[in-house]
């Protein structure tokens, strides 16, 4: 399946220097390890297993699973019978066994230049133990769910690791989500406590996070689910370290002591006061391999987000191994992933993977364009970043400003560049490779999902010759296939559904509270396979090219949204009778939201209504889902059975006149009208 030799033409190779020290220096070595990982997974993973601490060793199979719905319930179990603690492995083991206590875990860089703090592994461990004791003092126990809604501060890592230390299950909600989204996630996972912060700045914009968090808790009460414990970190309103002990991030430069923070003494507790009293010793709670570690919500095609559940041991092994190999990690590296911890990229490649390797990372609170478009490169030079991981949307955004803002900084510390989140167009790839990396740094285009836990299709930087825009080959233990509509495996150059034939340690275990949905979403269409929902092409050299989602999902700036989720927000407006949402290609965001709305009888479309609809979507989901275009559509193109033909709407949104086969359309006269009414701004 993987060619014996990588092709010599049309590819780019890593430099000799990189190969000299690489963990996997050649394609032949990759292939050898790959074969071992698939044929004898136990042997392959043994090296990683022995690096970690196990309170009890596993006694059964390394991986036990059923991927075939026709044979019974779908399950994956990795290292059943073992007991361990992931927090112990990423902190105590590094501090005590590996003597890395003084090593920097994080260089925290705030939104405002000059806001910074260095945190060692020892300090991180101490804070985590304290906060774990705080959680215990609030009655949080193993298996309880804790919701975390915080900006990018070190305390977010502290909160998640403290949960892991006591076996509680964290459910982090990205701080850009709305009160409604937070409420929905809190109720779905039945959380017993919420951890949040007063507020934060995103560039110039002040976000009063506590206000939104309170609104979410009120919405929960209105739906008869009450969370009566909320711990709030003072980020903007803290005076100084003396008066607000227990904080790892310093007071923000752009502090905001007057921020109106709502406070309900019955519910709210101050992070700092609780930390002040807490002991910094806390014995970890030993967990079984398959105990839940966290829930992270991702969009689902029905509109209701799915709580993706990951468990302890498999996720620990997988994030550690992918981090080590894909970024070719070495102890002198300074690594920086620009994602937010509220997404899976931050879970796996800011917190767990890097810390499991004892790595030093940059943790950045701000934006790539604030205070100016050189910010990223300034930070790269400041901390001498050697491994840099970002999203295609950020690359495209910065590319617009040309090479000058990049070249103002040296960037000579950079060795490897990575991307994640969506297919990267070759133009952006080349700019990243040529301008940012000055042709010295391989680009690892890592394909994966919230569900996969870690990278599944990716180059290894020294070993895999690169093809711009291709995620290349599978990571160790991952067996991809391409299927046609009838579920037949295609051989050689082909295009179809990307699926995986067997599990790897980091794959999700279930949808929290809904095993049925887990099976239907990922395993029903093609029994025996995990279905990614992405399309994929394999070229003559065996390289895989992800072509994008083939379900009703949109990828806006690397974030998945379901069309159904946005549609159901739009139809909540009393003036909207029906809505259909499609993606329209966007030069920076990848895709933008183009919404067609059919209004109720007697309602006229106007700018006020348009503004109300945009606001409604923002309030229901969050700013990332704000529609770019809304078009008045008195009728929608439908089949005779009444199904909306989104394929046609996509063409209309992009102003493409060639509609292909329209024979199933019930009333073709709607098409001309829709083209006529196209949003004038969407040329
Ligand atoms: O469509 C694929 C796209 O992002 C989806 C997963 O989104 P999410 O669960 O939010 O996780 C994003 C971060 C891992 C995939 O189904 N995607 C992610 N990475 C790539 C990609 N598409 C193409 N190339 C990638 N490197």
XYZ file of C-alpha atoms and ligand atoms in Angstrom:
709
model
C 0.000 0.000 0.000
C 2.863 2.343 0.785
C 5.401 2.390 -2.040
C 8.784 0.833 -1.287
C 10.526 3.942 -2.448
C 9.161 7.458 -2.426
C 9.128 9.096 -5.856
C 12.131 11.123 -6.886
C 10.288 13.614 -9.096
C 7.938 16.502 -8.314
C 8.739 16.270 -4.638
C 10.662 18.342 -2.117
C 13.133 16.797 0.304
C 14.258 17.747 3.782
C 17.813 18.976 4.190
C 20.667 16.654 5.084
C 21.132 18.357 8.462
C 17.629 17.525 9.506
C 18.022 13.931 8.417
C 21.196 13.493 10.457
C 19.477 13.873 13.797
C 15.959 12.755 12.873
C 14.118 9.967 14.690
C 13.018 8.653 11.306
C 15.652 9.766 8.818
C 14.591 8.017 5.613
C 11.520 6.825 3.770
C 12.809 3.259 4.034
C 12.979 3.578 7.820
C 9.450 4.997 7.879
C 8.225 2.067 5.836
C 9.985 -0.456 8.082
C 8.481 1.079 11.222
C 5.088 1.395 9.564
C 4.978 -2.290 8.702
C 5.935 -3.132 12.278
C 3.260 -0.782 13.674
C 0.551 -2.490 11.651
C 1.700 -6.095 11.869
C 2.896 -6.130 15.468
C 1.410 -3.117 17.229
C 2.426 -4.414 20.658
C 6.049 -4.525 19.688
C 5.904 -1.144 18.008
C 4.299 0.616 20.979
C 6.456 -1.151 23.576
C 9.086 1.636 23.518
C 6.508 4.260 24.376
C 4.828 2.082 26.958
C 8.077 1.587 28.826
C 8.697 5.338 28.974
C 5.504 5.917 30.915
C 4.688 5.060 34.488
C 2.100 2.341 35.063
C 0.681 1.641 38.470
C -0.463 -1.654 37.025
C 0.620 -3.203 33.716
C -1.908 -4.293 31.120
C -2.741 -7.931 30.968
C -4.835 -8.482 27.870
C -4.368 -7.565 24.246
C -2.693 -4.295 23.345
C -5.647 -3.343 21.127
C -8.983 -5.101 21.245
C -11.772 -3.876 18.980
C -14.773 -4.341 16.777
C -15.141 -1.971 13.812
C -17.957 -3.903 12.151
C -21.536 -2.923 13.030
C -22.865 -6.152 11.563
C -20.926 -8.082 14.241
C -22.203 -6.217 17.287
C -21.341 -3.138 19.273
C -18.427 -0.992 18.092
C -15.663 -0.726 20.670
C -11.944 -0.027 20.965
C -9.902 -0.922 24.017
C -6.219 -0.194 24.377
C -4.128 -1.752 27.139
C -7.084 -2.921 29.167
C -6.244 -3.817 32.725
C -3.466 -1.227 33.056
C -3.754 1.641 35.460
C -1.967 4.954 35.237
C -2.491 8.701 35.440
C -1.810 10.994 32.502
C -1.158 14.039 34.688
C 1.436 12.057 36.636
C 3.070 11.028 33.365
C 3.250 14.505 31.863
C 4.320 16.274 35.065
C 5.560 14.202 38.069
C 7.451 11.795 35.824
C 9.236 14.709 34.134
C 9.974 16.526 37.379
C 10.945 13.587 39.578
C 12.091 10.718 37.364
C 13.529 12.651 34.444
C 14.817 15.541 36.583
C 13.295 18.142 34.297
C 11.754 20.283 37.042
C 13.639 23.410 35.975
C 12.847 22.980 32.322
C 10.453 25.539 30.907
C 7.073 23.981 30.194
C 5.532 27.157 28.799
C 6.583 30.572 27.696
C 3.275 32.341 28.057
C 2.951 35.303 25.710
C -0.090 37.490 26.285
C -2.271 39.313 23.812
C -0.418 42.525 24.575
C 3.300 42.510 23.665
C 5.262 42.541 26.896
C 2.746 40.415 28.807
C 4.763 37.307 29.427
C 5.600 34.641 31.947
C 7.841 31.599 32.044
C 6.536 28.499 33.793
C 8.741 25.528 34.653
C 7.618 21.921 34.915
C 8.038 22.126 38.683
C 5.829 25.204 38.989
C 3.237 23.689 36.721
C 3.128 20.525 38.811
C 2.769 22.551 41.980
C -0.105 24.615 40.601
C -1.834 21.545 39.203
C -1.633 19.772 42.566
C -3.066 22.825 44.293
C -5.906 23.121 41.842
C -6.585 19.386 42.016
C -7.023 19.878 45.767
C -9.340 22.806 45.073
C -11.481 20.602 42.859
C -11.543 17.904 45.499
C -12.563 20.449 48.132
C -15.532 21.292 45.912
C -16.564 17.660 45.910
C -15.349 16.805 42.392
C -14.617 13.085 42.109
C -13.311 10.601 39.583
C -15.668 10.385 36.615
C -17.371 13.754 37.283
C -17.492 16.142 34.343
C -16.050 19.629 34.684
C -16.668 22.329 32.115
C -13.809 24.728 31.324
C -14.447 27.990 29.490
C -11.252 30.017 29.579
C -8.927 32.164 27.502
C -5.431 31.025 26.519
C -3.746 31.343 29.886
C -1.523 28.849 31.703
C -4.322 28.317 34.206
C -6.326 26.648 31.454
C -3.649 23.959 31.276
C -3.605 23.829 35.079
C -7.374 23.299 35.166
C -7.360 20.512 32.597
C -4.446 18.659 34.169
C -5.955 19.026 37.635
C -9.083 17.284 36.348
C -6.942 14.531 34.822
C -5.039 14.162 38.093
C -8.154 13.286 40.046
C -9.767 11.285 37.241
C -12.409 13.939 36.533
C -13.382 14.387 32.903
C -12.741 17.818 31.402
C -15.004 19.290 28.803
C -13.355 22.407 27.414
C -15.528 24.826 25.493
C -13.712 27.266 23.203
C -13.992 30.776 24.677
C -15.346 32.092 21.360
C -18.529 30.044 21.692
C -21.767 31.722 22.751
C -23.704 31.303 26.022
C -26.186 29.076 24.197
C -23.409 26.773 22.930
C -21.786 26.611 26.360
C -25.144 25.814 27.974
C -25.858 23.047 25.464
C -22.460 21.456 26.135
C -22.768 21.750 29.928
C -26.150 20.045 29.881
C -25.155 17.332 27.428
C -22.173 16.289 29.540
C -23.999 16.913 32.849
C -21.109 18.952 34.277
C -20.996 19.608 37.991
C -18.744 22.656 37.955
C -17.676 25.437 35.598
C -14.241 27.041 35.509
C -13.970 30.375 33.755
C -12.231 33.760 33.842
C -13.347 37.354 34.232
C -12.483 38.358 30.705
C -9.785 38.721 28.091
C -8.758 40.707 25.082
C -8.661 39.326 21.575
C -6.590 41.985 19.872
C -8.415 45.210 20.713
C -11.669 43.539 21.567
C -12.616 43.089 25.204
C -14.580 39.918 25.954
C -16.431 39.814 29.260
C -16.274 36.056 29.568
C -17.870 35.838 33.000
C -20.950 37.639 31.707
C -21.343 35.018 28.970
C -20.632 32.181 31.405
C -23.321 33.481 33.771
C -25.783 33.746 30.935
C -25.016 30.122 30.055
C -25.592 28.989 33.648
C -28.917 30.859 33.694
C -29.921 29.141 30.447
C -29.040 25.807 32.080
C -31.310 26.633 35.038
C -34.097 27.583 32.627
C -33.731 24.104 31.198
C -33.857 22.575 34.672
C -30.181 21.728 34.862
C -28.369 23.611 37.496
C -24.632 24.017 37.988
C -24.226 25.820 41.247
C -20.435 26.010 41.363
C -18.350 28.352 39.260
C -14.653 29.089 39.799
C -13.463 32.315 38.218
C -9.878 33.239 37.467
C -9.062 36.911 37.633
C -7.187 37.589 34.454
C -7.993 41.209 33.687
C -9.088 42.364 37.105
C -6.240 41.025 39.173
C -4.056 43.625 40.815
C -0.669 41.955 41.227
C 0.801 38.628 42.253
C 0.977 39.652 45.896
C -2.723 40.264 46.251
C -3.838 37.543 43.877
C -1.691 34.539 44.712
C -1.945 31.333 42.796
C -1.826 32.820 39.341
C 0.656 31.819 36.732
C -0.114 34.522 34.228
C 0.885 37.994 35.403
C -1.651 40.798 35.493
C -2.454 41.769 31.948
C -0.639 44.860 30.661
C -3.902 45.993 29.262
C -5.538 45.271 32.617
C -9.113 46.185 33.091
C -9.705 46.607 36.829
C -13.063 48.265 36.174
C -14.466 45.386 34.170
C -18.023 44.833 35.399
C -17.821 41.213 36.476
C -21.157 39.802 37.609
C -20.791 37.953 40.893
C -23.217 35.626 42.579
C -21.858 34.691 46.027
C -24.066 31.597 46.129
C -22.334 30.164 43.079
C -19.110 32.008 42.339
C -15.731 31.339 43.876
C -12.475 33.132 43.276
C -9.699 30.956 41.799
C -7.044 32.836 43.738
C -8.632 32.572 47.176
C -9.189 28.863 46.727
C -5.610 28.358 45.544
C -4.235 30.353 48.440
C -5.541 27.823 50.892
C -4.830 24.662 48.901
C -1.952 22.303 49.584
C 0.508 21.644 46.768
C 0.593 17.939 47.402
C -1.980 15.757 45.757
C -1.694 12.049 45.152
C -2.936 11.248 41.650
C -5.997 9.069 41.269
C -4.995 5.944 39.371
C -7.208 5.392 36.366
C -7.921 2.380 34.209
C -6.692 2.608 30.649
C -10.189 2.978 29.307
C -11.434 5.466 31.890
C -12.622 8.667 30.204
C -10.080 11.491 30.032
C -12.055 14.221 28.301
C -15.040 15.122 26.214
C -14.657 17.620 23.403
C -17.608 18.729 21.324
C -17.438 18.814 17.561
C -20.096 19.745 15.041
C -22.447 17.007 13.925
C -24.376 16.885 10.681
C -27.719 16.828 12.502
C -26.899 20.197 14.030
C -26.427 18.939 17.586
C -22.746 18.831 18.554
C -21.252 15.448 19.418
C -19.316 14.935 22.631
C -16.245 13.076 21.378
C -14.890 10.940 24.211
C -11.205 10.072 24.584
C -9.761 7.737 27.197
C -6.547 7.722 29.179
C -3.856 5.318 27.979
C -4.378 5.162 24.226
C -4.640 8.936 23.920
C -1.507 9.384 26.044
C 0.546 7.009 23.902
C -0.738 8.387 20.649
C -0.289 12.105 21.328
C 3.186 11.445 22.740
C 4.251 9.411 19.702
C 2.787 11.684 17.042
C 4.339 14.728 18.701
C 7.749 13.069 18.830
C 7.784 11.798 15.241
C 5.800 14.397 13.330
C 7.632 17.375 14.829
C 10.790 15.326 15.176
C 11.040 16.540 18.736
C 14.434 16.982 20.415
C 15.098 18.332 23.905
C 16.572 21.625 22.697
C 13.462 22.496 20.686
C 11.133 25.353 21.431
C 7.802 24.400 19.992
C 4.845 26.619 19.213
C 1.363 25.577 18.207
C -0.862 28.596 17.568
C -4.171 26.763 18.026
C -6.533 27.450 20.894
C -6.692 24.804 23.621
C -10.472 24.894 23.152
C -9.994 22.794 19.999
C -8.509 19.320 19.703
C -5.261 20.690 18.264
C -4.650 22.495 21.525
C -5.590 19.477 23.650
C -3.240 17.125 21.815
C -0.445 19.433 20.674
C -0.258 22.168 23.302
C -1.039 20.195 26.423
C -0.722 16.428 26.283
C 1.705 15.571 23.442
C 4.361 18.202 24.177
C 4.218 17.773 27.969
C 4.431 13.978 27.644
C 7.740 14.535 25.842
C 8.993 17.088 28.373
C 8.952 19.769 25.664
C 9.157 23.532 26.006
C 6.294 25.346 24.285
C 5.062 28.835 23.612
C 1.492 29.412 24.785
C 0.103 32.418 22.968
C -3.010 34.307 23.983
C -3.190 36.748 21.099
C -3.828 37.058 17.393
C -1.461 36.811 14.407
C -2.388 40.332 13.334
C -2.198 42.151 16.646
C -0.685 44.660 17.196
C 0.586 44.106 13.668
C 1.009 41.371 11.096
C 4.596 40.602 12.166
C 3.562 39.360 15.600
C 4.102 35.661 14.856
C 7.628 36.155 13.573
C 8.509 38.486 16.400
C 7.517 35.709 18.812
C 9.453 33.113 16.807
C 12.632 35.200 17.206
C 11.925 36.133 20.803
C 11.714 32.520 21.987
C 13.864 30.991 19.246
C 11.031 28.747 18.133
C 12.258 25.716 16.192
C 9.009 23.863 15.474
C 6.004 25.936 14.421
C 2.468 24.623 13.881
C -0.392 26.709 12.523
C -3.466 26.627 10.270
C -3.767 27.290 6.526
C -6.225 30.102 7.233
C -3.571 31.959 9.261
C -1.032 31.413 6.490
C -3.414 32.758 3.856
C -4.250 35.731 6.042
C -0.590 36.683 6.509
C 0.257 35.940 2.896
C -1.982 38.842 1.878
C 0.470 41.254 3.490
C 3.421 39.963 1.477
C 6.854 38.877 2.629
C 8.072 42.152 4.140
C 6.433 41.709 7.594
C 7.931 38.203 7.741
C 11.386 39.237 6.630
C 11.602 41.918 9.318
C 12.486 39.029 11.616
C 15.242 36.454 11.274
C 13.384 33.171 11.865
C 16.692 31.328 11.679
C 15.717 29.129 14.631
C 12.907 27.484 12.624
C 13.440 23.871 11.591
C 10.010 22.381 10.908
C 6.703 23.972 9.929
C 3.334 22.296 10.342
C -0.235 22.897 9.222
C -3.575 21.518 10.315
C -7.286 22.082 10.029
C -8.131 22.019 6.348
C -6.604 21.235 3.002
C -3.775 23.666 2.285
C -3.792 25.100 -1.209
C -0.429 24.771 -2.974
C -0.036 28.573 -3.226
C -0.230 28.963 0.549
C 1.994 25.903 1.014
C 4.687 27.400 -1.214
C 4.525 30.761 0.534
C 4.870 29.052 3.911
C 7.771 26.927 2.663
C 9.581 29.612 0.634
C 8.991 32.803 2.592
C 8.467 31.689 6.205
C 10.817 28.694 6.163
C 13.185 29.999 3.470
C 13.181 26.556 1.862
C 15.028 25.143 4.870
C 12.080 23.725 6.780
C 9.929 20.806 5.717
C 6.189 21.421 5.982
C 4.208 18.697 7.713
C 0.626 18.840 6.473
C -1.116 16.906 9.216
C -4.568 15.517 8.518
C -6.604 14.490 11.520
C -9.842 15.138 13.412
C -11.213 15.701 16.894
C -12.244 12.067 16.634
C -8.816 10.693 15.696
C -7.130 12.184 18.788
C -3.893 12.825 16.900
C -2.355 12.974 13.427
C -3.432 10.118 11.174
C -2.152 11.116 7.728
C 1.046 13.119 7.758
C 4.542 13.373 6.399
C 7.421 12.680 8.780
C 9.635 15.706 8.262
C 12.966 14.064 7.412
C 11.629 10.875 5.875
C 8.739 11.770 3.596
C 9.399 13.662 0.364
C 6.775 16.402 0.285
C 4.153 17.182 -2.304
C 2.600 20.585 -1.606
C -1.035 20.070 -0.608
C -0.761 16.356 0.159
C -0.971 14.937 3.688
C 1.144 12.141 2.117
C 0.994 8.829 4.052
C -0.494 7.272 7.192
C 1.059 7.641 10.612
C 2.179 4.482 12.412
C -0.649 2.057 13.144
C -3.106 3.779 10.792
C -4.457 1.824 7.819
C -6.320 4.019 5.331
C -8.410 2.941 2.363
C -10.381 4.721 -0.308
C -13.894 3.401 -0.958
C -16.338 4.052 -3.755
C -20.034 4.707 -3.156
C -20.718 0.964 -3.037
C -18.131 0.464 -0.339
C -15.545 -1.253 -2.518
C -11.903 -0.597 -1.760
C -10.198 1.151 -4.641
C -6.640 0.286 -5.554
C -3.963 2.480 -7.123
C -4.727 6.018 -8.254
C -8.333 6.680 -7.258
C -10.709 9.038 -5.503
C -13.493 8.387 -3.007
C -14.287 8.175 0.705
C -11.376 8.189 3.122
C -11.825 5.436 5.715
C -9.650 3.587 8.214
C -9.617 -0.181 8.490
C -8.476 -0.638 12.057
C -8.115 1.478 15.184
C -4.994 3.175 16.488
C -4.558 3.919 20.207
C -5.824 7.524 20.031
C -9.120 7.025 18.210
C -12.282 8.231 19.988
C -14.170 5.636 22.007
C -17.756 6.850 21.794
C -20.013 9.884 21.581
C -20.611 10.790 25.196
C -23.977 9.440 26.259
C -24.868 8.325 22.744
C -23.186 5.128 21.536
C -25.874 4.805 18.882
C -24.898 8.115 17.315
C -21.228 7.083 17.427
C -21.985 3.934 15.465
C -24.333 5.624 12.994
C -22.022 8.540 12.259
C -18.752 6.708 11.788
C -19.430 3.026 11.145
C -22.813 2.463 9.560
C -22.269 3.618 6.001
C -19.436 1.154 5.379
C -19.448 -1.719 7.897
C -15.945 -2.647 8.982
C -14.487 0.827 8.494
C -14.196 4.110 10.407
C -15.569 6.729 7.996
C -13.854 10.116 8.238
C -16.438 12.107 6.272
C -13.642 13.437 4.065
C -13.027 12.807 0.411
C -9.590 11.718 -0.696
C -7.557 11.106 -3.826
C -4.552 8.797 -4.173
C -2.088 9.679 -6.916
C 0.135 7.434 -8.999
C 2.856 7.543 -6.341
C 0.485 6.440 -3.591
C 0.268 9.912 -1.981
C -3.031 10.797 -0.319
C -4.663 14.175 -1.020
C -7.570 15.158 1.229
C -10.194 16.856 -0.915
C -12.464 18.140 1.877
C -15.704 17.165 3.580
C -18.231 15.130 1.689
C -21.001 15.486 4.220
C -23.005 18.541 5.241
C -20.103 20.119 7.051
C -18.335 23.366 6.378
C -14.785 24.214 7.258
C -14.505 27.890 8.157
C -10.981 28.933 9.147
C -10.185 25.354 10.069
C -13.279 24.985 12.241
C -15.984 22.533 11.372
C -19.556 23.734 11.346
C -22.598 21.820 10.281
C -24.973 23.427 7.815
C -27.870 22.081 9.904
C -26.574 23.887 12.996
C -26.617 27.263 11.214
C -29.924 26.547 9.483
C -31.658 25.740 12.742
C -30.362 29.015 14.221
C -31.726 30.975 11.228
C -35.181 29.415 11.305
C -35.559 30.403 14.936
C -36.174 33.922 13.651
C -39.901 34.450 13.309
C -39.523 35.935 9.827
C -37.721 32.927 8.402
C -39.732 30.020 7.066
C -36.887 27.964 5.664
C -33.106 28.213 5.407
C -30.371 26.431 3.480
C -26.708 27.039 4.140
C -23.784 26.172 1.894
C -20.075 26.885 1.771
C -18.597 29.347 -0.682
C -14.841 29.304 -1.303
C -13.098 32.118 0.569
C -9.514 33.246 -0.054
C -8.559 33.400 3.639
C -11.102 31.364 5.595
C -11.172 28.456 3.145
C -14.942 28.498 3.154
C -17.455 31.149 4.120
C -21.122 30.738 4.983
C -23.626 31.592 2.271
C -27.200 31.360 3.564
C -30.404 31.235 1.573
C -33.521 32.208 3.523
C -37.142 31.889 2.522
C -39.187 34.419 4.457
C -42.608 33.908 5.951
C -45.561 35.309 3.996
C -45.802 39.076 3.966
C -42.245 39.696 5.261
C -39.893 41.841 3.212
C -36.156 41.364 3.192
C -34.148 44.367 4.331
C -30.835 45.232 5.949
C -32.299 45.323 9.427
C -33.507 41.756 9.064
C -30.137 40.710 7.671
C -28.361 42.231 10.679
C -30.789 40.481 13.036
C -30.164 37.130 11.388
C -26.390 37.498 11.617
C -26.701 38.459 15.268
C -28.958 35.502 15.942
C -26.448 33.017 14.505
C -23.648 34.637 16.510
C -25.676 34.356 19.680
C -26.742 30.784 19.063
C -23.366 29.403 18.016
C -20.600 31.977 18.267
C -18.732 34.505 16.154
C -17.059 31.829 13.996
C -20.456 30.943 12.539
C -21.407 34.487 11.487
C -22.782 34.270 7.929
C -20.845 36.156 5.273
C -23.801 36.315 2.911
C -27.539 36.013 3.366
C -29.703 35.855 0.277
C -33.447 36.265 0.118
C -34.695 33.111 -1.623
C -38.472 33.121 -2.187
C -38.091 29.473 -3.280
C -35.319 26.911 -2.952
C -34.311 24.315 -5.538
C -35.838 21.012 -4.455
C -36.254 17.519 -5.765
C -39.766 16.195 -6.351
C -39.609 14.546 -2.952
C -38.875 17.929 -1.392
C -35.138 17.553 -0.660
C -33.150 20.768 -0.996
C -30.512 20.433 -3.722
C -27.516 21.938 -1.988
C -25.259 21.056 -4.868
C -27.123 23.662 -6.924
C -27.071 26.207 -4.124
C -23.304 25.835 -3.869
C -23.022 26.708 -7.553
C -25.296 29.724 -7.137
C -23.293 30.932 -4.145
C -20.104 30.777 -6.233
C -21.830 32.196 -9.329
C -21.064 29.127 -11.399
C -23.554 28.803 -14.225
C -22.732 25.234 -15.168
C -25.130 23.378 -12.867
C -24.598 19.852 -14.147
C -27.534 17.457 -14.078
C -30.731 19.252 -13.032
C -33.186 16.611 -14.179
C -34.333 15.811 -10.633
C -35.235 19.446 -9.938
C -38.988 19.876 -9.331
C -39.264 23.465 -10.593
C -36.402 24.778 -12.679
C -37.735 28.328 -12.788
C -36.373 28.971 -9.265
C -32.834 28.872 -10.616
C -33.005 32.091 -12.648
C -34.583 33.875 -9.748
C -31.843 32.710 -7.389
C -29.096 33.844 -9.743
C -30.828 37.217 -10.108
C -31.080 37.684 -6.356
C -27.471 36.750 -5.608
C -25.848 38.892 -2.944
C -24.312 41.806 -4.777
C -21.187 41.632 -2.605
C -20.525 38.000 -3.556
C -19.081 38.574 -6.992
O -12.052 17.930 6.882
C -10.901 17.594 7.617
C -10.231 18.875 8.084
O -10.733 19.124 9.379
C -11.640 18.092 9.767
C -11.526 17.817 11.233
O -11.915 18.945 11.949
P -11.771 18.989 13.528
O -12.354 17.775 14.112
O -12.324 20.306 13.960
O -10.229 18.948 13.792
C -9.402 19.910 13.234
C -7.999 19.755 13.769
C -7.459 18.403 13.740
C -11.252 16.912 8.913
O -12.290 15.987 8.814
N -8.760 18.758 8.156
C -7.994 18.757 9.258
N -6.692 18.717 8.917
C -6.618 18.676 7.584
C -7.941 18.693 7.087
N -8.205 18.611 5.766
C -7.147 18.532 4.926
N -5.871 18.536 5.330
C -5.550 18.608 6.637
N -4.273 18.623 7.008
